[in-house]
């Protein structure tokens, strides 16, 4: 029987203890642990890896601490444009949506694309129409807005910067450096049947131009799963993760290069992404249930649990 396991991330960036209040840190850790635990329970009851990652990412989208779903960042035009993808390692089926602003849970729309469409990726209003046809209740775009993200956009506009991913608020208490935050969320899992799956969801980058799409909805870049090798979900500088085909490169290094999970994931994050001056990380689980959570930023919100094991969560490099 497979060693069933789920891992999640809530983004990577310049996360420092100095800038994190004890209360805020506890809140992040509680949220991460609860979401890992929810995925773990699905796997423990015989649920599929696909169901576990879908539910974990849906819960991350529902939590405004993270840059996906409610709490998503603003574009330069003060709108929200969300991206998500999902991949089934058993069939290599993919579902993805990009540039949506009226779908409460983009990962559920991606799941509908995977299950109910011959296509792989829908964008914008077409994606929203498809989701509505599939029974997902639409929301108004301001459903995603939070005061923290609005302030973050104002700061970015003031400094004429484009802030990466779910760049946070400017307050000193904010756990992430305002200029270096990567707020994508994701989950990877191996189920008791030996199937792998991955899911990724994001609001993108604060102050991004409307129409800009990052790696998160692109299978092979921000998300990949193949039962023969590995399931991967990425967070970080989207353009670099696209240019390096980061998620697929982990799989390719394992399949064609005979590399271990630890070697392949370290190579992608610490060599390939780093060489192009990208920042961020990834979570990965291989077909044997090994887990890797590498990142080249100061921290990454992350957690994992084996079925029957303890829930582990971490934020900083050491814990
Ligand atoms: N990594 C998410 C993005 O760049 O949009």
Short mmCIF file of N, CA, C and O in Angstrom, two decimals, residues 169-291:
data_model
loop_
_atom_site.label_atom_id
_atom_site.label_comp_id
_atom_site.label_asym_id
_atom_site.label_seq_id
_atom_site.Cartn_x
_atom_site.Cartn_y
_atom_site.Cartn_z
N UNK A 169 0.70 43.60 3.42
CA UNK A 169 0.54 44.98 3.86
C UNK A 169 1.88 45.55 4.33
O UNK A 169 2.82 44.82 4.61
N UNK A 170 1.91 46.88 4.43
CA UNK A 170 3.19 47.54 4.73
C UNK A 170 3.50 47.62 6.21
O UNK A 170 4.59 47.98 6.60
N UNK A 171 2.50 47.29 7.03
CA UNK A 171 2.70 47.46 8.47
C UNK A 171 3.90 46.66 8.94
O UNK A 171 4.18 45.59 8.43
N UNK A 172 4.53 47.17 9.98
CA UNK A 172 5.69 46.47 10.51
C UNK A 172 5.34 45.08 10.99
O UNK A 172 6.16 44.18 11.04
N UNK A 173 4.07 44.91 11.38
CA UNK A 173 3.67 43.61 11.91
C UNK A 173 3.48 42.59 10.81
O UNK A 173 3.31 41.41 11.09
N UNK A 174 3.53 43.05 9.57
CA UNK A 174 3.30 42.08 8.50
C UNK A 174 4.45 41.10 8.42
O UNK A 174 5.61 41.48 8.50
N UNK A 175 4.16 39.81 8.25
CA UNK A 175 5.22 38.81 8.30
C UNK A 175 6.06 38.75 7.05
O UNK A 175 7.08 38.08 7.03
N UNK A 176 5.67 39.43 5.98
CA UNK A 176 6.43 39.34 4.75
C UNK A 176 6.97 40.71 4.39
O UNK A 176 6.30 41.71 4.55
N UNK A 177 8.16 40.77 3.89
CA UNK A 177 8.69 42.00 3.34
C UNK A 177 7.75 42.45 2.23
O UNK A 177 7.43 41.68 1.34
N UNK A 178 7.31 43.71 2.24
CA UNK A 178 6.29 44.11 1.29
C UNK A 178 6.72 44.01 -0.16
O UNK A 178 5.89 43.95 -1.05
N UNK A 179 8.00 44.01 -0.41
CA UNK A 179 8.46 43.95 -1.80
C UNK A 179 8.83 42.54 -2.23
O UNK A 179 9.19 42.32 -3.38
N UNK A 180 8.79 41.61 -1.33
CA UNK A 180 9.22 40.26 -1.72
C UNK A 180 8.32 39.19 -1.11
O UNK A 180 8.68 38.51 -0.17
N UNK A 181 7.13 39.07 -1.66
CA UNK A 181 6.18 38.09 -1.16
C UNK A 181 5.61 37.30 -2.32
O UNK A 181 5.27 37.87 -3.34
N UNK A 182 5.46 36.05 -2.09
CA UNK A 182 4.99 35.17 -3.16
C UNK A 182 3.81 34.38 -2.63
O UNK A 182 3.98 33.41 -1.93
N UNK A 183 2.63 34.83 -2.98
CA UNK A 183 1.47 34.35 -2.25
C UNK A 183 0.63 33.28 -2.86
O UNK A 183 -0.47 33.03 -2.40
N UNK A 184 1.10 32.64 -3.90
CA UNK A 184 0.36 31.53 -4.47
C UNK A 184 0.12 30.46 -3.39
O UNK A 184 0.90 30.34 -2.45
N UNK A 185 -0.94 29.68 -3.55
CA UNK A 185 -1.15 28.53 -2.66
C UNK A 185 -1.15 27.26 -3.49
O UNK A 185 -1.34 27.30 -4.71
N UNK A 186 -0.94 26.13 -2.81
CA UNK A 186 -0.96 24.87 -3.56
C UNK A 186 -0.97 23.67 -2.65
O UNK A 186 -0.77 23.78 -1.43
N UNK A 187 -1.23 22.51 -3.27
CA UNK A 187 -1.23 21.24 -2.53
C UNK A 187 -0.79 20.13 -3.48
O UNK A 187 -1.04 20.18 -4.68
N UNK A 188 -0.12 19.13 -2.90
CA UNK A 188 0.26 17.92 -3.63
C UNK A 188 -0.07 16.73 -2.72
O UNK A 188 0.01 16.85 -1.49
N UNK A 189 -0.43 15.61 -3.32
CA UNK A 189 -0.79 14.45 -2.49
C UNK A 189 -0.54 13.15 -3.22
O UNK A 189 -0.56 13.08 -4.46
N UNK A 190 -0.30 12.12 -2.39
CA UNK A 190 -0.24 10.72 -2.84
C UNK A 190 -1.30 9.98 -2.04
O UNK A 190 -1.31 10.06 -0.80
N UNK A 191 -2.21 9.28 -2.72
CA UNK A 191 -3.28 8.61 -1.98
C UNK A 191 -2.96 7.13 -1.73
O UNK A 191 -1.91 6.61 -2.17
N UNK A 192 -3.85 6.48 -1.01
CA UNK A 192 -3.62 5.08 -0.62
C UNK A 192 -3.60 4.14 -1.83
O UNK A 192 -3.10 3.03 -1.74
N UNK A 193 -4.17 4.59 -2.94
CA UNK A 193 -4.16 3.80 -4.16
C UNK A 193 -2.88 4.02 -4.98
O UNK A 193 -2.71 3.42 -6.05
N UNK A 194 -2.04 4.93 -4.54
CA UNK A 194 -0.78 5.20 -5.24
C UNK A 194 -0.89 6.25 -6.32
O UNK A 194 0.01 6.39 -7.16
N UNK A 195 -1.98 7.03 -6.28
CA UNK A 195 -2.14 8.09 -7.28
C UNK A 195 -1.67 9.44 -6.74
O UNK A 195 -1.90 9.76 -5.58
N UNK A 196 -1.05 10.21 -7.64
CA UNK A 196 -0.55 11.54 -7.31
C UNK A 196 -1.45 12.62 -7.91
O UNK A 196 -2.06 12.39 -8.98
N UNK A 197 -1.52 13.77 -7.27
CA UNK A 197 -2.25 14.93 -7.82
C UNK A 197 -1.62 16.21 -7.29
O UNK A 197 -1.00 16.21 -6.21
N UNK A 198 -1.80 17.29 -8.05
CA UNK A 198 -1.30 18.61 -7.65
C UNK A 198 -2.31 19.68 -7.99
O UNK A 198 -3.05 19.55 -8.98
N UNK A 199 -2.36 20.74 -7.19
CA UNK A 199 -3.22 21.89 -7.47
C UNK A 199 -2.52 23.16 -7.04
O UNK A 199 -1.78 23.17 -6.04
N UNK A 200 -2.77 24.26 -7.80
CA UNK A 200 -2.14 25.55 -7.51
C UNK A 200 -3.17 26.65 -7.77
O UNK A 200 -3.96 26.53 -8.72
N UNK A 201 -3.18 27.71 -6.96
CA UNK A 201 -4.14 28.79 -7.14
C UNK A 201 -3.51 30.10 -6.68
O UNK A 201 -2.75 30.11 -5.70
N UNK A 202 -3.83 31.21 -7.36
CA UNK A 202 -3.20 32.49 -7.00
C UNK A 202 -4.03 33.68 -7.46
O UNK A 202 -4.83 33.58 -8.39
N UNK A 203 -3.77 34.82 -6.79
CA UNK A 203 -4.25 36.10 -7.28
C UNK A 203 -3.21 36.79 -8.13
O UNK A 203 -3.45 37.85 -8.69
N UNK A 204 -2.03 36.20 -8.24
CA UNK A 204 -0.96 36.75 -9.08
C UNK A 204 -0.10 37.74 -8.32
O UNK A 204 0.29 37.49 -7.19
N UNK A 205 0.21 38.85 -8.96
CA UNK A 205 1.13 39.84 -8.39
C UNK A 205 0.42 41.18 -8.22
O UNK A 205 -0.26 41.64 -9.13
N UNK A 206 0.63 41.81 -7.06
CA UNK A 206 0.09 43.15 -6.85
C UNK A 206 0.60 44.11 -7.92
O UNK A 206 1.78 44.11 -8.23
N UNK A 207 -0.32 44.90 -8.48
CA UNK A 207 0.03 45.92 -9.47
C UNK A 207 0.41 45.30 -10.82
O UNK A 207 0.99 45.97 -11.67
N UNK A 208 0.10 44.02 -11.02
CA UNK A 208 0.34 43.42 -12.35
C UNK A 208 -0.60 44.09 -13.35
O UNK A 208 -1.68 44.57 -12.99
N UNK A 209 -0.20 44.11 -14.60
CA UNK A 209 -1.07 44.63 -15.65
C UNK A 209 -2.25 43.68 -15.85
O UNK A 209 -2.06 42.45 -15.82
N UNK A 210 -3.43 44.23 -16.07
CA UNK A 210 -4.57 43.39 -16.37
C UNK A 210 -4.23 42.52 -17.59
O UNK A 210 -3.63 43.01 -18.55
N UNK A 211 -4.57 41.26 -17.51
CA UNK A 211 -4.26 40.35 -18.61
C UNK A 211 -2.99 39.55 -18.41
O UNK A 211 -2.77 38.55 -19.09
N UNK A 212 -2.16 39.97 -17.46
CA UNK A 212 -0.92 39.22 -17.18
C UNK A 212 -1.28 37.86 -16.55
O UNK A 212 -2.10 37.79 -15.64
N UNK A 213 -0.67 36.81 -17.02
CA UNK A 213 -0.88 35.48 -16.44
C UNK A 213 0.47 34.92 -16.02
O UNK A 213 1.45 35.02 -16.77
N UNK A 214 0.53 34.35 -14.82
CA UNK A 214 1.77 33.76 -14.32
C UNK A 214 1.80 32.25 -14.53
O UNK A 214 1.12 31.70 -15.40
N UNK A 215 2.60 31.59 -13.70
CA UNK A 215 2.81 30.15 -13.87
C UNK A 215 1.69 29.28 -13.30
O UNK A 215 1.54 28.12 -13.70
N UNK A 216 0.92 29.83 -12.36
CA UNK A 216 0.01 28.98 -11.58
C UNK A 216 -1.00 28.18 -12.42
O UNK A 216 -1.26 27.03 -12.10
N UNK A 217 -1.58 28.76 -13.48
CA UNK A 217 -2.56 27.97 -14.23
C UNK A 217 -1.92 27.13 -15.34
O UNK A 217 -2.65 26.46 -16.09
N UNK A 218 -0.60 27.16 -15.43
CA UNK A 218 0.08 26.48 -16.54
C UNK A 218 0.70 25.18 -16.06
O UNK A 218 1.72 25.18 -15.34
N UNK A 219 0.10 24.08 -16.47
CA UNK A 219 0.66 22.77 -16.11
C UNK A 219 2.06 22.67 -16.71
O UNK A 219 2.30 23.06 -17.86
N UNK A 220 2.98 22.17 -15.93
CA UNK A 220 4.38 22.11 -16.35
C UNK A 220 5.18 23.25 -15.78
O UNK A 220 6.37 23.10 -15.51
N UNK A 221 4.54 24.40 -15.56
CA UNK A 221 5.23 25.55 -14.96
C UNK A 221 4.95 25.61 -13.46
O UNK A 221 5.84 25.36 -12.65
N UNK A 222 3.68 25.92 -13.09
CA UNK A 222 3.36 26.07 -11.68
C UNK A 222 2.70 24.86 -11.06
O UNK A 222 2.44 24.86 -9.84
N UNK A 223 2.46 23.83 -11.84
CA UNK A 223 1.72 22.66 -11.35
C UNK A 223 2.02 21.48 -12.26
O UNK A 223 2.07 21.64 -13.48
N UNK A 224 2.23 20.30 -11.67
CA UNK A 224 2.43 19.11 -12.51
C UNK A 224 2.24 17.87 -11.65
O UNK A 224 2.62 17.86 -10.47
N UNK A 225 1.66 16.83 -12.23
CA UNK A 225 1.54 15.55 -11.52
C UNK A 225 1.59 14.41 -12.52
O UNK A 225 0.95 14.46 -13.58
N UNK A 226 2.36 13.39 -12.18
CA UNK A 226 2.51 12.22 -13.03
C UNK A 226 2.78 11.03 -12.11
O UNK A 226 3.76 11.05 -11.36
N UNK A 227 1.91 10.03 -12.14
CA UNK A 227 2.08 8.89 -11.24
C UNK A 227 3.45 8.23 -11.37
O UNK A 227 3.93 7.59 -10.44
N UNK A 228 4.07 8.38 -12.54
CA UNK A 228 5.37 7.74 -12.76
C UNK A 228 6.48 8.43 -11.99
O UNK A 228 7.55 7.83 -11.76
N UNK A 229 6.25 9.67 -11.60
CA UNK A 229 7.34 10.43 -10.99
C UNK A 229 6.92 11.20 -9.74
O UNK A 229 7.22 10.81 -8.61
N UNK A 230 6.15 12.30 -9.94
CA UNK A 230 6.05 13.29 -8.87
C UNK A 230 4.83 14.19 -9.07
O UNK A 230 4.33 14.34 -10.20
N UNK A 231 4.37 14.79 -7.97
CA UNK A 231 3.39 15.87 -8.03
C UNK A 231 4.05 17.13 -7.46
O UNK A 231 4.71 17.06 -6.42
N UNK A 232 3.89 18.28 -8.15
CA UNK A 232 4.60 19.51 -7.80
C UNK A 232 3.65 20.71 -7.85
O UNK A 232 2.86 20.82 -8.80
N UNK A 233 3.73 21.60 -6.87
CA UNK A 233 3.05 22.89 -6.93
C UNK A 233 4.06 23.98 -6.57
O UNK A 233 4.77 23.86 -5.57
N UNK A 234 4.11 25.04 -7.37
CA UNK A 234 5.15 26.08 -7.21
C UNK A 234 4.57 27.38 -6.67
O UNK A 234 3.38 27.66 -6.81
N UNK A 235 5.44 28.20 -6.10
CA UNK A 235 5.10 29.56 -5.68
C UNK A 235 6.32 30.44 -5.91
O UNK A 235 7.43 30.04 -5.58
N UNK A 236 6.11 31.61 -6.48
CA UNK A 236 7.26 32.48 -6.69
C UNK A 236 7.10 33.36 -7.92
O UNK A 236 5.98 33.60 -8.39
N UNK A 237 8.21 33.81 -8.42
CA UNK A 237 8.25 34.72 -9.57
C UNK A 237 7.71 34.00 -10.80
O UNK A 237 8.42 33.26 -11.47
N UNK A 238 6.45 34.23 -11.11
CA UNK A 238 5.77 33.42 -12.11
C UNK A 238 6.49 33.33 -13.44
O UNK A 238 6.58 32.26 -14.05
N UNK A 239 7.02 34.47 -13.90
CA UNK A 239 7.67 34.49 -15.21
C UNK A 239 8.85 33.53 -15.25
O UNK A 239 9.09 32.85 -16.25
N UNK A 240 9.60 33.46 -14.14
CA UNK A 240 10.77 32.57 -14.11
C UNK A 240 10.33 31.10 -14.03
O UNK A 240 10.94 30.23 -14.67
N UNK A 241 9.28 30.84 -13.30
CA UNK A 241 8.79 29.45 -13.22
C UNK A 241 8.23 28.99 -14.57
O UNK A 241 8.27 27.79 -14.89
N UNK A 242 7.73 29.94 -15.37
CA UNK A 242 7.31 29.58 -16.74
C UNK A 242 8.54 29.32 -17.60
O UNK A 242 8.64 28.33 -18.32
N UNK A 243 9.52 30.23 -17.51
CA UNK A 243 10.71 30.10 -18.37
C UNK A 243 11.50 28.83 -18.08
O UNK A 243 12.15 28.27 -18.97
N UNK A 244 11.46 28.38 -16.84
CA UNK A 244 12.20 27.16 -16.48
C UNK A 244 11.34 25.91 -16.55
O UNK A 244 11.84 24.80 -16.30
N UNK A 245 10.04 26.06 -16.84
CA UNK A 245 9.11 24.93 -16.76
C UNK A 245 9.36 24.16 -15.46
O UNK A 245 9.57 22.94 -15.46
N UNK A 246 9.34 24.90 -14.38
CA UNK A 246 9.86 24.40 -13.10
C UNK A 246 9.22 23.09 -12.65
O UNK A 246 9.92 22.14 -12.26
N UNK A 247 7.89 23.03 -12.68
CA UNK A 247 7.22 21.83 -12.14
C UNK A 247 7.54 20.61 -13.00
O UNK A 247 7.86 19.53 -12.48
N UNK A 248 7.49 20.78 -14.32
CA UNK A 248 7.79 19.63 -15.19
C UNK A 248 9.27 19.26 -15.11
O UNK A 248 9.63 18.08 -15.23
N UNK A 249 10.12 20.25 -14.91
CA UNK A 249 11.56 19.94 -14.88
C UNK A 249 11.89 19.01 -13.71
O UNK A 249 12.80 18.18 -13.82
N UNK A 250 11.17 19.15 -12.59
CA UNK A 250 11.39 18.21 -11.47
C UNK A 250 11.10 16.79 -11.97
O UNK A 250 11.90 15.86 -11.77
N UNK A 251 9.97 16.63 -12.64
CA UNK A 251 9.59 15.30 -13.15
C UNK A 251 10.58 14.78 -14.18
O UNK A 251 10.99 13.62 -14.15
N UNK A 252 10.99 15.67 -15.09
CA UNK A 252 11.92 15.25 -16.16
C UNK A 252 13.27 14.83 -15.59
O UNK A 252 13.85 13.83 -16.04
N UNK A 253 13.75 15.58 -14.60
CA UNK A 253 15.04 15.19 -14.00
C UNK A 253 14.94 13.82 -13.33
O UNK A 253 15.90 13.05 -13.36
N UNK A 254 13.79 13.53 -12.76
CA UNK A 254 13.61 12.21 -12.12
C UNK A 254 13.45 11.12 -13.18
O UNK A 254 14.05 10.05 -13.08
N UNK A 255 12.65 11.41 -14.21
CA UNK A 255 12.34 10.38 -15.20
C UNK A 255 13.53 10.10 -16.12
O UNK A 255 13.88 8.95 -16.37
N UNK A 256 14.16 11.16 -16.63
CA UNK A 256 15.22 10.98 -17.63
C UNK A 256 16.61 10.99 -17.01
O UNK A 256 17.54 10.44 -17.58
N UNK A 257 16.73 11.66 -15.87
CA UNK A 257 18.05 11.78 -15.27
C UNK A 257 18.28 10.85 -14.09
O UNK A 257 19.38 10.83 -13.54
N UNK A 258 17.23 10.14 -13.69
CA UNK A 258 17.37 9.21 -12.58
C UNK A 258 17.63 9.89 -11.25
O UNK A 258 18.14 9.29 -10.31
N UNK A 259 17.29 11.15 -11.16
CA UNK A 259 17.56 11.88 -9.92
C UNK A 259 16.51 11.58 -8.86
O UNK A 259 15.36 11.26 -9.18
N UNK A 260 16.89 11.72 -7.61
CA UNK A 260 15.94 11.56 -6.51
C UNK A 260 15.06 12.81 -6.43
O UNK A 260 15.38 13.86 -7.01
N UNK A 261 13.99 12.70 -5.66
CA UNK A 261 13.11 13.86 -5.45
C UNK A 261 13.90 15.03 -4.88
O UNK A 261 13.75 16.17 -5.32
N UNK A 262 14.74 14.74 -3.87
CA UNK A 262 15.49 15.83 -3.22
C UNK A 262 16.46 16.48 -4.20
O UNK A 262 16.58 17.71 -4.24
N UNK A 263 17.14 15.67 -5.01
CA UNK A 263 18.09 16.23 -5.99
C UNK A 263 17.37 17.08 -7.03
O UNK A 263 17.81 18.18 -7.37
N UNK A 264 16.27 16.55 -7.57
CA UNK A 264 15.57 17.25 -8.66
C UNK A 264 14.96 18.56 -8.17
O UNK A 264 15.06 19.59 -8.85
N UNK A 265 14.34 18.54 -7.00
CA UNK A 265 13.70 19.77 -6.52
C UNK A 265 14.75 20.81 -6.13
O UNK A 265 14.57 22.00 -6.38
N UNK A 266 15.86 20.37 -5.54
CA UNK A 266 16.93 21.32 -5.18
C UNK A 266 17.52 21.93 -6.44
O UNK A 266 17.80 23.14 -6.49
N UNK A 267 17.70 21.13 -7.47
CA UNK A 267 18.26 21.65 -8.73
C UNK A 267 17.36 22.72 -9.33
O UNK A 267 17.83 23.77 -9.79
N UNK A 268 16.06 22.46 -9.34
CA UNK A 268 15.14 23.41 -9.95
C UNK A 268 15.13 24.72 -9.17
O UNK A 268 15.24 25.81 -9.75
N UNK A 269 15.00 24.65 -7.85
CA UNK A 269 14.88 25.90 -7.07
C UNK A 269 16.23 26.59 -6.89
O UNK A 269 16.34 27.81 -7.09
N UNK A 270 17.25 25.84 -6.53
CA UNK A 270 18.52 26.49 -6.14
C UNK A 270 19.47 26.72 -7.32
O UNK A 270 20.40 27.51 -7.21
N UNK A 271 19.25 26.03 -8.43
CA UNK A 271 20.08 26.27 -9.61
C UNK A 271 19.28 27.00 -10.70
O UNK A 271 19.57 28.14 -11.02
N UNK A 272 18.26 26.34 -11.23
CA UNK A 272 17.61 26.88 -12.43
C UNK A 272 16.82 28.15 -12.17
O UNK A 272 16.96 29.13 -12.91
N UNK A 273 15.97 28.14 -11.15
CA UNK A 273 15.18 29.34 -10.84
C UNK A 273 16.11 30.45 -10.34
O UNK A 273 16.00 31.61 -10.75
N UNK A 274 17.06 30.07 -9.50
CA UNK A 274 18.01 31.05 -8.95
C UNK A 274 18.82 31.71 -10.06
O UNK A 274 19.05 32.93 -10.04
N UNK A 275 19.28 30.92 -11.04
CA UNK A 275 20.12 31.47 -12.12
C UNK A 275 19.40 32.55 -12.91
O UNK A 275 20.02 33.45 -13.46
N UNK A 276 18.07 32.45 -13.01
CA UNK A 276 17.30 33.47 -13.73
C UNK A 276 16.77 34.54 -12.77
O UNK A 276 15.87 35.29 -13.11
N UNK A 277 17.36 34.56 -11.57
CA UNK A 277 17.00 35.56 -10.55
C UNK A 277 15.55 35.44 -10.11
O UNK A 277 14.91 36.43 -9.75
N UNK A 278 15.03 34.22 -10.18
CA UNK A 278 13.69 33.98 -9.66
C UNK A 278 13.75 33.68 -8.17
O UNK A 278 14.78 33.26 -7.64
N UNK A 279 12.64 33.91 -7.51
CA UNK A 279 12.57 33.65 -6.08
C UNK A 279 11.27 32.91 -5.78
O UNK A 279 10.25 33.15 -6.41
N UNK A 280 11.35 32.01 -4.80
CA UNK A 280 10.15 31.28 -4.41
C UNK A 280 10.49 29.87 -4.00
O UNK A 280 11.58 29.59 -3.49
N UNK A 281 9.55 28.96 -4.20
CA UNK A 281 9.76 27.59 -3.78
C UNK A 281 8.75 26.67 -4.42
O UNK A 281 7.97 27.07 -5.29
N UNK A 282 8.78 25.42 -3.99
CA UNK A 282 7.80 24.45 -4.47
C UNK A 282 7.59 23.40 -3.39
O UNK A 282 8.40 23.25 -2.46
N UNK A 283 6.48 22.68 -3.53
CA UNK A 283 6.24 21.50 -2.70
C UNK A 283 6.09 20.32 -3.65
O UNK A 283 5.56 20.47 -4.76
N UNK A 284 6.60 19.16 -3.23
CA UNK A 284 6.56 18.00 -4.13
C UNK A 284 6.46 16.73 -3.31
O UNK A 284 7.04 16.62 -2.22
N UNK A 285 5.73 15.76 -3.86
CA UNK A 285 5.68 14.42 -3.27
C UNK A 285 5.87 13.43 -4.42
O UNK A 285 5.30 13.61 -5.50
N UNK A 286 6.72 12.42 -4.19
CA UNK A 286 6.96 11.47 -5.28
C UNK A 286 6.10 10.21 -5.12
O UNK A 286 5.33 10.09 -4.16
N UNK A 287 6.26 9.30 -6.06
CA UNK A 287 5.40 8.12 -6.11
C UNK A 287 5.65 7.18 -4.94
O UNK A 287 4.85 6.26 -4.70
N UNK A 288 6.74 7.38 -4.18
CA UNK A 288 7.02 6.57 -3.00
C UNK A 288 6.57 7.26 -1.70
O UNK A 288 6.75 6.71 -0.61
N UNK A 289 6.06 8.47 -1.83
CA UNK A 289 5.62 9.20 -0.64
C UNK A 289 6.69 10.06 0.00
O UNK A 289 6.50 10.57 1.10
N UNK A 290 7.83 10.23 -0.69
CA UNK A 290 8.83 11.18 -0.18
C UNK A 290 8.32 12.60 -0.41
O UNK A 290 7.65 12.87 -1.41
N UNK A 291 8.68 13.49 0.50
CA UNK A 291 8.24 14.89 0.43
C UNK A 291 9.44 15.81 0.34
O UNK A 291 10.44 15.60 1.03
#
